[in-house]
CSV table of C-alpha atoms in Angstrom, one decimal:
chain,number,residue,atom,x,y,z
D,198,THR,CA,0.1,0.3,-0.2
D,199,SER,CA,1.1,3.3,-0.8
D,200,ILE,CA,0.2,7.3,-0.4
D,201,GLY,CA,0.7,9.5,-4.0
D,202,LEU,CA,2.5,12.0,-5.5
D,203,THR,CA,3.1,15.8,-3.9
D,204,TYR,CA,2.7,18.1,-5.6
D,205,SER,CA,2.5,21.9,-6.2
D,206,PRO,CA,0.2,24.5,-8.3
D,207,ALA,CA,3.8,25.6,-9.8
D,208,ASP,CA,3.8,21.7,-11.5
D,209,VAL,CA,0.4,21.9,-13.3
D,210,VAL,CA,0.4,22.2,-16.4
D,211,LYS,CA,-3.1,22.1,-19.5
D,212,GLU,CA,-1.4,19.5,-21.7
D,213,ASP,CA,1.3,17.1,-21.9
D,214,GLY,CA,1.9,16.7,-18.4
D,215,THR,CA,1.4,13.4,-16.4
D,216,ILE,CA,-2.0,11.9,-16.3
D,217,VAL,CA,-2.0,12.3,-11.6
D,218,LEU,CA,-5.9,10.8,-10.7
D,219,ARG,CA,-7.7,12.0,-7.7
D,220,SER,CA,-10.9,11.4,-5.5
D,221,SER,CA,-13.1,12.9,-8.3
D,222,ASN,CA,-11.3,10.1,-11.0
D,223,ILE,CA,-13.3,7.6,-9.4
D,224,GLN,CA,-17.0,7.7,-9.9
D,225,ASP,CA,-19.3,4.6,-9.0
D,226,GLY,CA,-15.9,2.2,-9.2
D,227,GLU,CA,-14.9,2.9,-12.2
D,228,ILE,CA,-12.5,5.7,-13.2
D,229,ASP,CA,-13.4,9.3,-14.4
D,230,TYR,CA,-11.7,11.2,-16.9
D,231,LYS,CA,-14.1,14.3,-17.1
D,232,ASP,CA,-12.1,15.8,-14.6
D,233,LEU,CA,-7.9,16.3,-15.0
D,234,VAL,CA,-4.9,17.7,-13.4
D,235,ARG,CA,-2.1,16.6,-15.9
D,236,VAL,CA,1.9,18.1,-13.8
D,237,ASN,CA,5.4,18.6,-15.4
D,238,LYS,CA,7.5,17.0,-12.5
D,239,LYS,CA,9.9,14.0,-12.3
D,240,ILE,CA,8.2,11.1,-10.5
D,241,LYS,CA,8.5,7.6,-9.3
D,242,ASP,CA,8.5,4.7,-11.2
D,243,SER,CA,6.3,3.5,-8.0
D,244,LEU,CA,3.6,6.4,-8.0
D,245,PHE,CA,2.9,5.0,-11.1
D,246,THR,CA,-0.8,3.3,-12.1
D,247,LYS,CA,-0.6,-0.3,-13.2
D,248,LYS,CA,-3.0,-2.6,-14.1
D,249,ASP,CA,-5.3,-4.0,-11.5
D,250,ASP,CA,-3.6,-1.9,-8.6
D,251,ILE,CA,-6.6,-1.2,-6.3
D,252,LEU,CA,-7.0,2.8,-6.4
D,253,ILE,CA,-9.2,4.3,-2.9
D,254,CYS,CA,-9.6,7.9,-2.0
D,255,ALA,CA,-7.5,8.0,1.5
D,256,ARG,CA,-7.7,12.1,2.3
D,257,ASN,CA,-10.2,14.2,1.5
D,258,GLY,CA,-12.9,17.0,2.9
D,259,SER,CA,-15.9,14.7,2.8
D,260,SER,CA,-15.4,11.3,5.4
D,261,ARG,CA,-18.4,10.2,2.4
D,262,LEU,CA,-15.6,9.7,0.0
D,263,ILE,CA,-13.1,8.1,2.0
D,264,GLY,CA,-12.5,4.4,0.7
D,265,LYS,CA,-14.1,5.1,-2.6
D,266,ASN,CA,-12.4,2.6,-4.5
D,267,ALA,CA,-11.2,1.6,-8.4
D,268,LEU,CA,-9.8,-1.5,-10.5
D,269,ILE,CA,-6.8,0.6,-12.3
D,270,SER,CA,-7.6,-1.2,-16.3
D,271,ASP,CA,-5.1,-1.4,-18.7
D,272,VAL,CA,-6.3,1.9,-20.3
D,273,ASP,CA,-5.6,2.7,-16.7
D,274,ALA,CA,-2.2,1.8,-16.1
D,275,GLY,CA,0.7,4.5,-16.9
D,276,HIS,CA,-0.5,7.8,-14.5
D,277,SER,CA,0.9,9.3,-10.9
D,278,TYR,CA,-2.2,9.0,-8.4
D,279,GLY,CA,-2.4,12.1,-5.5
D,280,ALA,CA,-0.7,12.8,-2.4
D,281,PHE,CA,-4.5,12.1,-1.1
D,282,MET,CA,-5.5,8.3,-2.5
D,283,MET,CA,-3.2,5.4,-1.5
D,284,VAL,CA,-2.9,2.6,-4.5
D,285,TYR,CA,-3.3,-1.1,-2.8
D,286,ARG,CA,-1.3,-4.0,-4.9
D,287,SER,CA,-1.2,-7.7,-4.4
D,288,GLU,CA,-1.1,-10.9,-6.9
D,289,ASP,CA,-5.2,-11.6,-5.2
D,290,ASN,CA,-6.6,-7.6,-6.4
D,291,ARG,CA,-9.4,-8.2,-8.4
D,292,PHE,CA,-10.5,-10.5,-5.7
D,293,ILE,CA,-9.9,-8.5,-3.2
D,294,ARG,CA,-11.5,-5.6,-5.0
D,295,GLN,CA,-15.4,-6.7,-4.9
D,296,LEU,CA,-14.3,-7.3,-1.2
D,297,LEU,CA,-13.8,-3.4,-1.1
D,298,CYS,CA,-16.9,-2.9,-2.6
D,299,THR,CA,-18.6,-5.2,0.9
D,300,LYS,CA,-20.1,-3.5,4.1
D,301,ARG,CA,-17.5,-4.6,6.4
D,302,TYR,CA,-14.8,-3.0,4.5
D,303,PHE,CA,-16.8,1.0,5.1
D,304,ALA,CA,-18.0,-0.5,7.9
D,305,GLN,CA,-13.7,-0.7,8.7
D,306,VAL,CA,-13.1,2.9,7.4
D,307,GLY,CA,-15.5,4.4,9.3
D,308,GLU,CA,-13.7,3.1,11.8
D,309,ASN,CA,-10.4,4.0,11.4
D,310,LEU,CA,-11.3,7.4,10.2
D,311,GLY,CA,-9.1,10.1,12.0
D,312,ALA,CA,-10.8,12.5,15.2
D,313,ARG,CA,-9.3,15.3,13.4
D,314,ILE,CA,-8.9,14.8,9.3
D,315,ASN,CA,-10.9,12.6,7.5
D,316,GLN,CA,-8.3,10.6,6.5
D,317,ILE,CA,-7.7,6.2,6.6
D,318,THR,CA,-3.4,5.3,6.4
D,319,THR,CA,-1.7,2.6,5.1
D,320,SER,CA,-1.3,0.8,8.4
D,321,ASP,CA,-5.0,1.5,8.6
D,322,MET,CA,-5.6,-0.3,5.3
D,323,ASN,CA,-3.2,-3.4,6.1
D,324,SER,CA,-4.7,-3.9,9.6
D,325,PHE,CA,-8.5,-4.6,7.5
D,326,GLU,CA,-9.4,-8.2,8.4
D,327,PHE,CA,-11.9,-10.1,5.7
D,328,PHE,CA,-12.9,-13.9,5.0
D,329,PHE,CA,-11.0,-15.4,2.3
D,330,PRO,CA,-11.1,-18.4,0.6
D,331,GLN,CA,-7.9,-20.6,1.4
D,332,SER,CA,-8.1,-21.7,-2.5
D,333,LYS,CA,-6.5,-19.8,-5.2
D,334,GLU,CA,-8.3,-21.1,-7.6
D,335,GLU,CA,-11.9,-19.9,-6.3
D,336,ARG,CA,-10.5,-16.8,-4.8
D,337,ASN,CA,-10.4,-16.1,-8.8
D,338,LYS,CA,-13.7,-17.9,-9.9
D,339,ILE,CA,-15.6,-15.0,-7.1
D,340,ALA,CA,-13.6,-12.1,-8.8
D,341,LEU,CA,-14.5,-13.8,-12.2
D,342,PHE,CA,-18.1,-13.7,-11.6
D,343,LEU,CA,-18.4,-10.7,-9.7
D,344,ARG,CA,-16.5,-8.3,-12.3
D,345,ILE,CA,-19.0,-9.7,-14.7
D,346,ILE,CA,-21.8,-8.3,-12.9
D,347,ASP,CA,-20.0,-5.2,-12.3
D,348,GLU,CA,-18.9,-4.5,-16.3
D,349,ARG,CA,-23.3,-5.4,-17.0
D,350,ILE,CA,-24.1,-2.9,-14.7
D,351,SER,CA,-21.2,-0.2,-16.4
D,352,THR,CA,-23.0,-1.4,-19.5
D,353,GLN,CA,-26.4,-0.2,-18.4
D,354,LYS,CA,-25.0,3.0,-17.2
D,355,LYS,CA,-24.1,3.9,-20.7
D,356,ILE,CA,-27.2,2.9,-21.4
D,357,ILE,CA,-28.2,5.2,-19.9
D,358,GLU,CA,-26.1,8.0,-20.2
D,359,LYS,CA,-26.8,7.2,-24.5
D,360,LEU,CA,-31.1,7.2,-23.3
D,361,GLU,CA,-30.2,11.0,-21.5
D,362,SER,CA,-28.2,12.7,-24.3
D,363,LEU,CA,-30.7,11.5,-27.2
D,364,ILE,CA,-33.9,12.7,-25.1
D,365,LYS,CA,-32.4,16.1,-24.6
D,366,GLY,CA,-30.4,16.1,-27.8
D,367,LEU,CA,-34.1,15.0,-29.6
D,368,CYS,CA,-35.9,18.0,-27.1
D,369,GLN,CA,-34.0,20.1,-28.4
D,370,THR,CA,-34.5,19.6,-31.2
D,371,LEU,CA,-38.3,19.4,-32.2
D,372,PHE,CA,-39.1,22.1,-29.4
D,373,ASN,CA,-36.9,24.8,-31.7
D,374,PHE,CA,-38.6,25.3,-35.4
D,375,GLU,CA,-38.8,28.7,-36.0
D,376,GLU,CA,-42.7,28.6,-37.6
D,377,TYR,CA,-44.1,27.8,-33.9
D,378,SER,CA,-46.2,30.6,-31.9
D,379,THR,CA,-44.2,32.3,-29.3
D,380,TYR,CA,-45.8,33.2,-26.8
D,381,PHE,CA,-44.6,34.1,-22.8
D,382,LEU,CA,-45.5,31.1,-20.3
D,383,GLY,CA,-48.1,34.0,-18.3
D,384,ASP,CA,-50.2,34.4,-21.0
D,385,ILE,CA,-51.4,30.5,-21.4
D,386,CYS,CA,-52.1,29.3,-18.4
D,387,SER,CA,-52.6,31.4,-14.9
D,388,ILE,CA,-49.8,31.9,-12.8
D,389,THR,CA,-50.0,32.1,-8.3
D,390,THR,CA,-47.7,30.3,-5.3
D,391,GLY,CA,-48.8,28.7,-1.8
D,392,LYS,CA,-49.9,30.4,1.2
D,393,LEU,CA,-47.9,27.5,3.9
D,394,ASP,CA,-44.9,27.5,5.4
D,395,ALA,CA,-43.0,24.6,4.6
D,396,ASN,CA,-43.3,22.8,8.2
D,397,ALA,CA,-47.5,23.0,7.6
D,398,MET,CA,-46.9,19.0,6.3
D,399,VAL,CA,-49.1,16.3,8.4
D,400,GLU,CA,-48.0,12.5,8.5
D,401,ASN,CA,-50.4,10.6,6.5
D,402,GLY,CA,-52.9,13.8,5.8
D,403,LYS,CA,-55.7,13.7,3.4
D,404,TYR,CA,-54.0,15.6,0.3
D,405,PRO,CA,-50.4,16.5,-1.2
D,406,PHE,CA,-47.8,18.8,-0.1
D,407,PHE,CA,-45.6,20.6,-2.7
D,408,THR,CA,-42.7,22.3,-1.3
D,409,CYS,CA,-39.6,22.8,-2.5
D,410,ALA,CA,-38.4,18.9,-2.0
D,411,GLU,CA,-38.7,16.9,-4.7
D,412,GLU,CA,-40.8,14.7,-2.3
D,413,VAL,CA,-44.2,14.6,-2.1
D,414,PHE,CA,-45.3,15.6,2.2
D,415,SER,CA,-49.0,14.9,3.0
D,416,ILE,CA,-51.7,17.7,4.8
D,417,ASP,CA,-55.1,17.6,5.5
D,418,GLU,CA,-56.9,21.2,3.5
D,419,TYR,CA,-56.1,21.5,0.0
D,420,ALA,CA,-55.9,24.9,-2.0
D,421,PHE,CA,-56.6,23.9,-5.0
D,422,ASP,CA,-57.8,21.7,-7.4
D,423,ALA,CA,-56.3,21.8,-11.0
D,424,GLU,CA,-54.6,19.7,-12.8
D,425,ALA,CA,-51.3,21.0,-12.5
D,426,LEU,CA,-47.4,22.0,-12.6
D,427,LEU,CA,-46.1,22.9,-9.6
D,428,ILE,CA,-42.4,24.7,-10.1
D,429,SER,CA,-39.9,24.8,-6.4
D,430,GLY,CA,-39.8,28.6,-5.9
D,431,ASN,CA,-35.6,28.1,-4.0
D,432,GLY,CA,-33.6,26.4,-2.6
D,433,ALA,CA,-31.5,23.0,-3.7
D,434,ASN,CA,-34.2,21.6,-5.9
D,435,LEU,CA,-34.9,25.1,-7.3
D,436,GLY,CA,-36.3,24.9,-10.9
D,437,TYR,CA,-37.6,20.7,-9.8
D,438,ILE,CA,-41.1,20.6,-11.4
D,439,HIS,CA,-44.0,18.3,-10.7
D,440,TYR,CA,-47.0,17.2,-12.1
D,441,TYR,CA,-50.4,16.7,-10.5
D,442,ASN,CA,-54.1,16.3,-11.0
D,443,GLY,CA,-56.4,16.7,-8.2
D,444,LYS,CA,-56.7,18.0,-5.1
D,445,PHE,CA,-53.1,19.7,-3.0
D,446,ASN,CA,-51.6,22.4,-1.2
D,447,ALA,CA,-48.8,23.6,-1.5
D,448,TYR,CA,-46.1,26.0,0.2
D,449,GLN,CA,-45.4,29.3,-0.9
D,450,ARG,CA,-42.7,29.3,-2.2
D,451,THR,CA,-43.8,26.4,-5.0
D,452,TYR,CA,-45.2,28.0,-8.1
D,453,VAL,CA,-48.1,26.6,-8.9
D,454,LEU,CA,-49.4,26.8,-12.5
D,455,ASP,CA,-52.4,25.4,-14.0
D,456,LYS,CA,-55.6,26.5,-16.1
D,457,PHE,CA,-53.8,26.1,-19.5
D,458,ALA,CA,-54.1,27.3,-22.9
D,459,ILE,CA,-52.7,24.2,-24.4
D,460,ASP,CA,-51.5,21.1,-23.7
D,461,ILE,CA,-50.1,21.0,-19.8
D,462,ASN,CA,-47.9,17.7,-21.1
D,463,TYR,CA,-46.2,19.8,-23.8
D,464,VAL,CA,-45.4,22.4,-21.4
D,465,ARG,CA,-44.0,20.5,-19.2
D,466,LEU,CA,-41.8,18.8,-22.0
D,467,TYR,CA,-40.6,22.2,-22.9
D,468,LEU,CA,-40.6,23.6,-19.1
D,469,GLU,CA,-38.1,20.2,-18.5
D,470,THR,CA,-35.7,21.4,-21.9
D,471,PHE,CA,-35.2,25.0,-21.2
D,472,LEU,CA,-36.3,26.5,-17.5
D,473,LYS,CA,-32.8,25.5,-16.2
D,474,TYR,CA,-31.5,28.2,-19.2
D,475,ARG,CA,-33.7,30.7,-17.9
D,476,ILE,CA,-33.4,29.6,-14.4
D,477,GLU,CA,-29.5,30.7,-14.6
D,478,GLN,CA,-30.4,34.0,-16.2
D,479,GLU,CA,-33.0,35.4,-13.4
D,480,LYS,CA,-32.2,33.3,-10.3
D,481,ASN,CA,-31.0,35.2,-6.9
D,482,THR,CA,-27.8,34.0,-5.4
D,483,GLY,CA,-27.7,34.6,-1.6
D,484,ASN,CA,-27.8,31.7,0.6
D,485,THR,CA,-30.8,30.7,-0.5
D,486,PRO,CA,-31.3,31.1,-4.3
D,487,TYR,CA,-34.5,31.8,-5.6
D,488,ILE,CA,-37.1,32.6,-8.4
D,489,VAL,CA,-38.7,35.6,-8.9
D,490,LEU,CA,-42.6,35.3,-10.8
D,491,GLY,CA,-41.4,37.6,-13.5
D,492,THR,CA,-39.4,34.6,-14.0
D,493,LEU,CA,-42.0,32.2,-14.8
D,494,SER,CA,-44.8,34.6,-16.9
D,495,LYS,CA,-42.3,36.4,-19.6
D,496,MET,CA,-40.5,32.9,-20.2
D,497,LYS,CA,-40.7,32.8,-23.9
D,498,ILE,CA,-42.2,29.1,-25.0
D,499,LYS,CA,-42.6,27.9,-28.7
D,500,VAL,CA,-46.2,26.4,-29.6
D,501,PRO,CA,-47.0,24.5,-33.0
D,502,ASN,CA,-49.8,23.2,-33.6
D,503,THR,CA,-52.2,21.0,-31.2
D,504,ILE,CA,-51.1,17.7,-34.4
D,505,THR,CA,-48.0,18.4,-33.7
D,506,GLN,CA,-47.9,19.1,-30.1
D,507,GLN,CA,-49.2,15.4,-30.2
D,508,LYS,CA,-46.6,13.7,-31.8
D,509,ILE,CA,-43.6,15.4,-30.0
D,510,ILE,CA,-45.5,14.1,-26.4
D,511,GLN,CA,-46.0,10.9,-27.5
D,512,SER,CA,-42.6,10.6,-29.4
D,513,ILE,CA,-40.7,12.0,-25.8
D,514,ALA,CA,-43.3,9.8,-23.8
D,515,THR,CA,-41.8,6.3,-25.6
D,516,LEU,CA,-38.6,7.7,-24.8
D,517,LYS,CA,-38.6,8.0,-21.7
D,518,GLU,CA,-40.6,5.5,-20.6
D,519,LYS,CA,-37.7,3.4,-21.6
D,520,PHE,CA,-35.3,5.6,-20.0
D,521,SER,CA,-37.4,4.9,-17.0
D,522,ILE,CA,-37.0,0.6,-17.4
D,523,GLU,CA,-33.5,1.1,-18.3
D,524,LYS,CA,-33.1,2.5,-15.4
D,525,GLN,CA,-35.2,-0.2,-13.4
D,526,SER,CA,-32.5,-2.5,-14.9
D,527,LEU,CA,-29.3,-1.1,-13.3
D,528,LYS,CA,-31.1,-0.8,-9.6
D,529,LYS,CA,-32.1,-4.6,-10.4
D,530,TYR,CA,-28.4,-5.6,-11.3
D,531,GLU,CA,-27.1,-3.4,-8.7
D,532,GLU,CA,-29.0,-4.8,-6.3
D,533,GLN,CA,-27.9,-8.5,-7.2
D,534,LYS,CA,-24.6,-6.8,-6.6
D,535,ARG,CA,-25.5,-6.1,-3.7
D,536,TYR,CA,-27.0,-9.1,-2.6
D,537,LEU,CA,-24.4,-11.5,-3.6
D,538,LEU,CA,-21.8,-9.3,-1.8
D,539,SER,CA,-23.9,-10.6,1.8
D,540,LYS,CA,-24.1,-13.3,0.8
D,541,MET,CA,-20.2,-14.2,0.1
D,542,PHE,CA,-18.3,-12.5,2.5
D,543,ILE,CA,-20.5,-13.2,5.5
């Protein structure tokens, strides 16, 4: 087990340097190259990754990131790694990598976190205890079997990413033809807000209560009875959109859009595509970012004829259904992996 490279800002270069893998380069158990740092300095041979090394986050400002890890593939070999990272190297790494996905591993990480600094040391790592099959052949079989599941999960994530990109690109195209009529959002629907405090919800209430959270709460009194879009007006979920048809209530910073002059499903798809760009232009910042009524009411929306609206709705709905099915499949694969880990490494 070894700790990685120490470097200074003066060593960092934009191109032609050595890639230094950091915590952000481990995403979902795989090496990710979206956020790269390169350095120009002499590096010892021992600080370059090799195939089947396990790269581990050893130190981070966020304790939940400590211990996350990835197996180095052929493509990932030959890079260096930062001083907040460690590499574990052994002849059994394909098997050990699966041990480092278990609850037992992360429990030991938690037990060894520093009191003042979120870190595990090389001695901590080397002291972790696991159950090992005595047979090398059995360890190899287990590693191979679980790796096949890992590869299937990785493939499933790529399928979902491609679908998400396809839906996004299709929406950008279908909503943007010049011959469409242009309206202000406030001219094709009514926009109001709820009247209640966020803590007005009650447990097991009769009606849905929409706040600025993704979660829907409940309440015993309703203020609206409509087919509506509900948009979060502040906080971390700024711009999040709910659809609901029936009796409900809403928080005072949740915008309620109803009484639509065109198909509500078309408007919903349009807002899901373009509202975030509008918010970036208009949002007020501070301790809690928020939008004002004009952000929505003065937002321009392009509207085709009714027949075209329905074609767009059906096209996107078909892809979204496929997207939902693929996400469910991913969830099942991940559940299968967790189950097998819990049974194989008791």
